[in-house]
Tab-separated table of C-alpha atoms in Angstrom:
chain	number	residue	atom	x	y	z
A	393	MET	CA	10.327	26.273	1.540
A	394	THR	CA	9.984	22.966	-0.326
A	395	VAL	CA	9.187	23.281	-4.030
A	396	ARG	CA	6.256	21.021	-4.835
A	397	LYS	CA	6.521	18.661	-7.808
A	398	ASP	CA	4.097	18.951	-10.714
A	399	PHE	CA	4.476	15.317	-11.769
A	400	ALA	CA	5.284	12.042	-10.032
A	401	THR	CA	6.077	8.680	-11.595
A	402	VAL	CA	4.997	5.691	-9.527
A	403	ALA	CA	5.988	2.040	-10.075
A	404	LEU	CA	3.581	-0.583	-8.715
A	405	TRP	CA	4.782	-4.200	-8.525
A	406	ALA	CA	1.883	-6.683	-8.446
A	407	THR	CA	4.114	-9.446	-7.107
A	408	ASN	CA	3.630	-13.044	-8.214
A	409	MET	CA	3.647	-14.907	-4.911
A	410	ALA	CA	3.995	-18.247	-6.719
A	411	GLN	CA	7.562	-17.469	-7.808
A	412	PRO	CA	9.780	-19.700	-5.632
A	413	LEU	CA	12.449	-18.294	-3.336
A	414	ASN	CA	15.220	-20.109	-1.465
A	415	GLY	CA	15.734	-17.476	1.217
A	416	ILE	CA	15.574	-13.803	2.108
A	417	ASP	CA	18.629	-13.001	-0.001
A	418	ALA	CA	16.781	-14.199	-3.108
A	419	TRP	CA	13.862	-11.899	-2.264
A	420	LEU	CA	16.193	-8.955	-1.681
A	421	ALA	CA	17.802	-9.599	-5.069
A	422	LYS	CA	14.374	-9.424	-6.733
A	423	VAL	CA	13.585	-6.153	-4.941
A	424	GLU	CA	16.944	-4.728	-6.006
A	425	ALA	CA	16.209	-5.685	-9.623
A	426	LYS	CA	12.746	-4.098	-9.495
A	427	LEU	CA	14.169	-0.914	-7.975
A	428	ALA	CA	16.621	-0.723	-10.877
A	429	GLU	CA	13.838	-1.366	-13.410
A	430	ALA	CA	11.618	1.263	-11.792
A	431	LYS	CA	14.498	3.759	-11.723
A	432	ALA	CA	15.222	3.116	-15.408
A	433	GLY	CA	11.553	3.817	-16.119
A	434	GLY	CA	11.792	7.211	-14.411
A	435	ALA	CA	9.964	6.242	-11.221
A	436	ASP	CA	10.180	8.298	-8.046
A	437	ILE	CA	8.930	5.409	-5.917
A	438	LEU	CA	8.372	1.641	-6.091
A	439	VAL	CA	5.381	0.199	-4.210
A	440	LEU	CA	5.052	-3.467	-3.149
A	441	PRO	CA	1.843	-5.196	-1.979
A	442	GLU	CA	0.549	-5.803	1.518
A	443	TYR	CA	2.137	-8.867	3.103
A	444	ALA	CA	4.937	-8.925	0.562
A	445	SER	CA	6.404	-11.163	3.259
A	446	GLU	CA	3.923	-13.948	2.481
A	447	GLN	CA	6.169	-14.970	-0.416
A	448	TRP	CA	8.727	-15.982	2.212
A	449	LEU	CA	6.380	-18.736	3.412
A	450	GLY	CA	7.362	-20.633	0.278
A	451	TYR	CA	10.709	-21.457	1.919
A	452	ALA	CA	9.486	-21.608	5.534
A	453	PRO	CA	9.564	-24.859	7.512
A	454	GLY	CA	6.565	-27.030	6.706
A	455	GLY	CA	3.500	-27.294	8.923
A	456	LEU	CA	3.626	-23.833	10.515
A	457	LYS	CA	0.503	-22.776	12.407
A	458	PRO	CA	-0.900	-19.297	11.661
A	459	MET	CA	0.799	-17.616	14.628
A	460	GLU	CA	4.032	-19.400	13.764
A	461	GLU	CA	3.743	-17.967	10.240
A	462	ILE	CA	3.581	-14.487	11.739
A	463	GLY	CA	6.625	-15.152	13.913
A	464	PHE	CA	8.583	-16.545	10.960
A	465	MET	CA	7.737	-13.556	8.759
A	466	ALA	CA	8.586	-11.112	11.565
A	467	ASP	CA	12.001	-12.748	12.024
A	468	GLU	CA	12.698	-12.593	8.282
A	469	ALA	CA	11.459	-8.989	8.191
A	470	ARG	CA	14.187	-7.939	10.621
A	471	LYS	CA	16.786	-9.245	8.173
A	472	ALA	CA	15.076	-7.604	5.201
A	473	LEU	CA	14.647	-4.223	6.887
A	474	ALA	CA	18.351	-4.132	7.741
A	475	GLU	CA	19.230	-4.422	4.033
A	476	LEU	CA	16.477	-2.531	2.203
A	477	PRO	CA	17.732	1.002	3.046
A	478	LYS	CA	21.036	0.127	1.349
A	479	LEU	CA	19.172	-0.895	-1.814
A	480	VAL	CA	17.131	2.319	-1.737
A	481	GLU	CA	20.253	4.449	-1.312
A	482	LYS	CA	21.851	2.664	-4.269
A	483	ALA	CA	18.780	3.054	-6.499
A	484	GLY	CA	18.075	6.651	-5.501
A	485	ILE	CA	14.304	6.194	-5.451
A	486	ALA	CA	11.865	5.588	-2.599
A	487	LEU	CA	10.470	2.160	-1.710
A	488	LEU	CA	7.222	1.276	0.015
A	489	ALA	CA	8.301	-2.247	0.939
A	490	GLY	CA	4.783	-3.659	1.099
A	491	THR	CA	3.859	-4.684	4.625
A	492	VAL	CA	5.386	-7.142	7.080
A	493	PRO	CA	4.473	-8.298	10.589
A	494	VAL	CA	6.485	-6.569	13.310
A	495	PRO	CA	6.406	-7.035	17.097
A	496	ASP	CA	4.006	-4.667	18.850
A	497	PRO	CA	5.998	-2.840	21.557
A	498	ALA	CA	2.763	-2.146	23.452
A	499	ALA	CA	1.799	-5.834	23.676
A	500	ASP	CA	1.636	-7.499	27.093
A	501	PRO	CA	3.975	-10.501	26.842
A	502	ASP	CA	2.042	-12.301	29.581
A	503	SER	CA	-1.392	-11.929	27.973
A	504	ASP	CA	-3.119	-13.899	25.239
A	505	GLY	CA	-3.559	-10.706	23.223
A	506	PRO	CA	-2.038	-9.941	19.832
A	507	LYS	CA	1.726	-9.528	19.706
A	508	HIS	CA	2.321	-8.158	16.188
A	509	LEU	CA	1.293	-5.286	13.920
A	510	ASN	CA	0.863	-5.260	10.142
A	511	ARG	CA	3.292	-2.484	9.179
A	512	ALA	CA	4.305	-0.740	5.964
A	513	HIS	CA	7.757	0.843	5.742
A	514	LEU	CA	8.296	3.802	3.420
A	515	ILE	CA	12.066	3.820	2.903
A	516	LEU	CA	13.407	7.097	1.509
A	517	PRO	CA	16.740	7.828	-0.189
A	518	ASP	CA	17.469	10.520	2.414
A	519	GLY	CA	17.732	7.805	5.080
A	520	ARG	CA	14.304	8.146	6.663
A	521	VAL	CA	12.133	5.079	7.258
A	522	VAL	CA	8.497	5.990	7.938
A	523	ALA	CA	6.286	3.301	9.478
A	524	GLN	CA	2.534	3.027	8.910
A	525	ASP	CA	0.497	0.407	10.775
A	526	LYS	CA	-2.750	-1.029	9.484
A	527	LEU	CA	-5.680	0.573	11.301
A	528	CYS	CA	-8.586	-1.793	10.591
A	529	LEU	CA	-8.090	-5.550	10.351
A	530	THR	CA	-9.892	-8.305	8.489
A	531	PRO	CA	-11.528	-11.112	10.502
A	532	GLY	CA	-8.620	-13.439	9.704
A	533	GLU	CA	-6.071	-10.900	10.898
A	534	LYS	CA	-7.946	-10.448	14.194
A	535	ASP	CA	-8.740	-14.127	14.797
A	536	PRO	CA	-6.877	-15.484	17.869
A	537	ARG	CA	-6.662	-18.789	15.979
A	538	GLY	CA	-5.351	-16.972	12.912
A	539	TRP	CA	-2.681	-14.324	12.567
A	540	HIS	CA	-4.043	-12.462	15.639
A	541	LEU	CA	-2.690	-8.976	14.946
A	542	ALA	CA	-3.009	-5.630	16.723
A	543	THR	CA	-4.039	-2.337	15.099
A	544	GLY	CA	-2.279	0.975	14.702
A	545	GLY	CA	-3.771	4.286	15.770
A	546	LYS	CA	-2.544	7.050	13.450
A	547	VAL	CA	-1.957	8.002	9.828
A	548	GLU	CA	1.551	9.248	9.069
A	549	MET	CA	1.879	12.146	6.597
A	550	VAL	CA	5.232	12.297	4.823
A	551	GLU	CA	6.820	15.108	2.858
A	552	TRP	CA	9.556	14.014	0.475
A	553	ASN	CA	10.949	15.227	-2.841
A	554	GLY	CA	8.246	17.858	-3.291
A	555	LEU	CA	5.427	15.384	-2.589
A	556	ARG	CA	3.047	14.902	0.322
A	557	ILE	CA	2.360	11.196	0.767
A	558	ALA	CA	0.221	8.961	2.984
A	559	THR	CA	-0.109	5.171	3.099
A	560	LEU	CA	-3.400	3.387	3.780
A	561	ILE	CA	-3.163	-0.402	3.950
A	562	CYS	CA	-5.787	-2.465	2.110
A	563	LEU	CA	-8.999	-2.373	4.217
A	564	ASP	CA	-8.082	1.096	5.517
A	565	ILE	CA	-8.849	2.581	2.078
A	566	GLU	CA	-12.401	1.175	2.347
A	567	LEU	CA	-13.331	3.376	5.335
A	568	PRO	CA	-15.205	6.597	4.422
A	569	ALA	CA	-14.930	7.861	8.009
A	570	LEU	CA	-11.141	7.729	7.784
A	571	SER	CA	-11.209	9.519	4.434
A	572	ALA	CA	-13.393	12.268	5.909
A	573	LYS	CA	-11.024	12.673	8.858
A	574	ILE	CA	-8.020	12.953	6.545
A	575	ALA	CA	-9.854	15.535	4.428
A	576	ARG	CA	-10.434	17.735	7.489
A	577	SER	CA	-6.914	17.492	8.928
A	578	GLU	CA	-4.710	17.030	5.845
A	579	PRO	CA	-6.380	18.390	2.701
A	580	ASP	CA	-3.150	18.802	0.711
A	581	LEU	CA	-2.073	15.246	-0.155
A	582	ASP	CA	-0.410	14.421	-3.472
A	583	LEU	CA	-0.317	10.622	-3.272
A	584	ILE	CA	-2.044	7.927	-1.249
A	585	LEU	CA	-0.249	4.575	-1.514
A	586	VAL	CA	-2.421	1.481	-1.017
A	587	PRO	CA	-0.595	-1.838	-0.603
A	588	SER	CA	-3.196	-4.612	-0.536
A	589	MET	CA	-3.655	-8.383	-0.420
A	590	THR	CA	-6.953	-9.904	-1.535
A	591	GLU	CA	-7.825	-13.560	-1.953
A	592	LYS	CA	-10.738	-13.164	-4.375
A	593	GLU	CA	-11.868	-10.893	-7.190
A	594	SER	CA	-14.521	-9.535	-4.812
A	595	GLY	CA	-11.863	-8.272	-2.389
A	596	TYR	CA	-9.792	-6.803	-5.201
A	597	SER	CA	-12.895	-5.026	-6.506
A	598	ARG	CA	-13.674	-3.581	-3.068
A	599	VAL	CA	-10.176	-2.241	-2.485
A	600	PHE	CA	-9.675	-0.812	-5.957
A	601	GLY	CA	-13.238	0.513	-6.198
A	602	CYS	CA	-12.833	2.294	-2.870
A	603	ALA	CA	-9.405	3.600	-3.921
A	604	LYS	CA	-11.079	5.242	-6.908
A	605	ALA	CA	-13.727	6.743	-4.618
A	606	ARG	CA	-11.051	8.134	-2.270
A	607	ALA	CA	-9.376	9.851	-5.236
A	608	VAL	CA	-12.646	11.703	-5.836
A	609	GLU	CA	-13.368	12.418	-2.172
A	610	LEU	CA	-9.876	13.655	-1.325
A	611	GLN	CA	-9.112	15.197	-4.740
A	612	THR	CA	-5.794	13.367	-4.894
A	613	ALA	CA	-4.010	10.543	-6.721
A	614	VAL	CA	-4.445	7.077	-5.210
A	615	CYS	CA	-2.019	4.276	-6.149
A	616	ALA	CA	-3.145	0.713	-5.343
A	617	VAL	CA	-1.300	-2.575	-5.806
A	618	GLY	CA	-1.848	-6.162	-4.688
A	619	SER	CA	-0.293	-9.598	-4.962
A	620	ILE	CA	-1.101	-12.425	-7.374
A	621	GLY	CA	-0.942	-16.209	-6.982
A	622	SER	CA	-0.118	-18.460	-4.029
A	623	ALA	CA	3.154	-18.777	-2.143
A	624	LEU	CA	2.034	-22.191	-0.869
A	625	PRO	CA	1.640	-25.352	-2.982
A	626	ASN	CA	-1.638	-26.379	-4.621
A	627	ASN	CA	-2.927	-22.788	-4.586
A	628	ALA	CA	-3.451	-23.105	-0.837
A	629	ARG	CA	-3.144	-19.326	-0.296
A	630	PRO	CA	-4.603	-17.706	-3.452
A	631	ASN	CA	-4.342	-14.009	-4.266
A	632	PHE	CA	-6.206	-12.011	-6.906
A	633	SER	CA	-5.106	-8.471	-7.717
A	634	GLY	CA	-3.430	-6.010	-10.065
A	635	ALA	CA	-2.265	-2.395	-9.935
A	636	ALA	CA	-3.806	0.990	-10.693
A	637	VAL	CA	-3.470	4.736	-10.286
A	638	PHE	CA	-6.735	6.627	-9.848
A	639	LEU	CA	-7.292	10.384	-10.171
A	640	PRO	CA	-10.219	12.689	-9.427
A	641	CYS	CA	-12.850	12.519	-12.179
A	642	GLU	CA	-12.217	15.919	-13.754
A	643	ALA	CA	-12.191	17.041	-17.390
A	644	GLU	CA	-8.609	18.293	-17.081
A	645	LEU	CA	-7.527	14.845	-15.822
A	646	GLY	CA	-9.158	12.649	-18.447
A	647	TYR	CA	-12.744	12.465	-17.170
A	648	ASP	CA	-12.983	8.871	-15.881
A	649	GLY	CA	-10.450	8.858	-13.027
A	650	ARG	CA	-8.381	5.991	-14.478
A	651	PHE	CA	-4.794	7.056	-15.113
A	652	ALA	CA	-2.990	3.694	-15.429
A	653	GLU	CA	-4.024	0.115	-14.726
A	654	GLU	CA	-2.970	-3.534	-14.749
A	655	ALA	CA	-6.172	-5.558	-14.544
A	656	GLY	CA	-6.707	-7.914	-11.623
A	657	ARG	CA	-5.912	-11.587	-12.165
A	658	PRO	CA	-5.389	-14.812	-10.161
A	659	GLU	CA	-2.138	-15.830	-11.888
A	660	ALA	CA	0.854	-14.069	-13.417
A	661	GLU	CA	3.989	-14.880	-15.348
A	662	GLY	CA	7.468	-14.352	-13.971
A	663	ASP	CA	7.738	-12.021	-10.994
A	664	GLY	CA	4.388	-10.373	-11.756
A	665	PRO	CA	3.604	-7.188	-13.687
A	666	LEU	CA	5.365	-3.908	-12.941
A	667	LEU	CA	3.118	-0.961	-13.764
A	668	ILE	CA	5.070	2.274	-14.238
A	669	ALA	CA	2.578	5.142	-14.129
A	670	ARG	CA	4.531	7.992	-15.704
A	671	ASP	CA	3.925	11.647	-14.942
A	672	VAL	CA	0.962	11.444	-12.594
A	673	PRO	CA	-0.264	15.089	-12.745
A	674	VAL	CA	-0.116	15.895	-9.034
A	675	GLY	CA	0.459	19.595	-9.756
A	676	MET	CA	-2.732	19.918	-11.794
A	677	ILE	CA	-4.686	18.032	-9.130
A	678	ARG	CA	-3.252	20.340	-6.468
A	679	HIS	CA	-4.228	23.371	-8.553
A	680	LEU	CA	-7.803	22.156	-9.040
A	681	ARG	CA	-8.076	21.372	-5.337
A	682	SER	CA	-6.551	24.547	-3.926
A	683	ALA	CA	-7.981	27.014	-6.436
A	684	GLY	CA	-11.522	25.701	-6.086
A	685	ARG	CA	-11.608	24.815	-9.780
A	686	ALA	CA	-12.762	21.213	-9.455
A	687	GLU	CA	-16.072	20.659	-11.195
A	688	VAL	CA	-18.248	20.005	-8.138
A	689	TRP	CA	-15.867	18.984	-5.327
A	690	PRO	CA	-17.190	20.436	-2.045
A	691	GLY	CA	-13.838	20.459	-0.269
A	692	SER	CA	-13.351	19.075	3.231
A	693	TRP	CA	-17.055	18.541	3.781
A	694	ASP	CA	-18.366	16.573	6.745
A	695	ALA	CA	-21.765	15.304	7.803
A	696	ASP	CA	-21.657	16.436	11.437
A	697	ALA	CA	-24.666	18.725	11.000
A	698	ILE	CA	-26.758	16.108	9.183
A	699	SER	CA	-29.420	14.146	11.029
A	700	ILE	CA	-30.878	10.789	10.011
A	701	ALA	CA	-34.678	10.689	10.003
A	702	GLN	CA	-36.211	7.363	10.919
A	703	GLY	CA	-39.202	6.467	8.719
């Protein structure tokens, strides 16, 4: 039987997309350095933002169309994913490598439908690589004239190092129906990881506000991180975000649900801030959840028996 951890330390890298790269090896070197920094800070896991791959567009051939951007990032992702497990093994901590486009094996090559998925890879020191596809897409991701992506159809639950972990990508954390379904089928989560990419402060506020709500609804710790700045010249692809760890709003956990936070911003210095949230009290949260000691939390409640009266 796996012994559950009482504390987890999570490193969240709000990557500065404006930092120039000259190729995938330069990006891998930055990831290796951040893994070492996170490890030195006591982290169990390092989390990168959604579309961490967008930084690669800074060295892509000029004039790519949206679908060509996806193809370029998917090709670079194959190179990155071949090397990242080696870096994780060396560091000895887990890595959620943001998200990257990957070919959809279910796509019809002869159709005009989407050919790629937006996928997060949780790379573990024990050699496992757990994939999580984005479930609900933004209009730009769905647009046939844009990135034109396909959706996933399941949430992967992972047990590692005494922790139960799930990943919900950006917009997926904004869906109460998904939260309710998780609560019914998997009520014993320790961490939800939320890699995100948001262009404006409004998007950042939606994702992080909903992440805080999910921490209350699921009585678990939710760790959100996004990217900052533009990988393309003249701020052509802006990003506004930060990093935060949210907890249930309980007296034993500090009342307000805010455990650690790097405020959202449109620009950053260097590679972007690395938030190391030390000793997230997953054991206490688990105790409050399982022992029924949360202040008012109703458990895995659903609204199936509720009717809506039309006035």
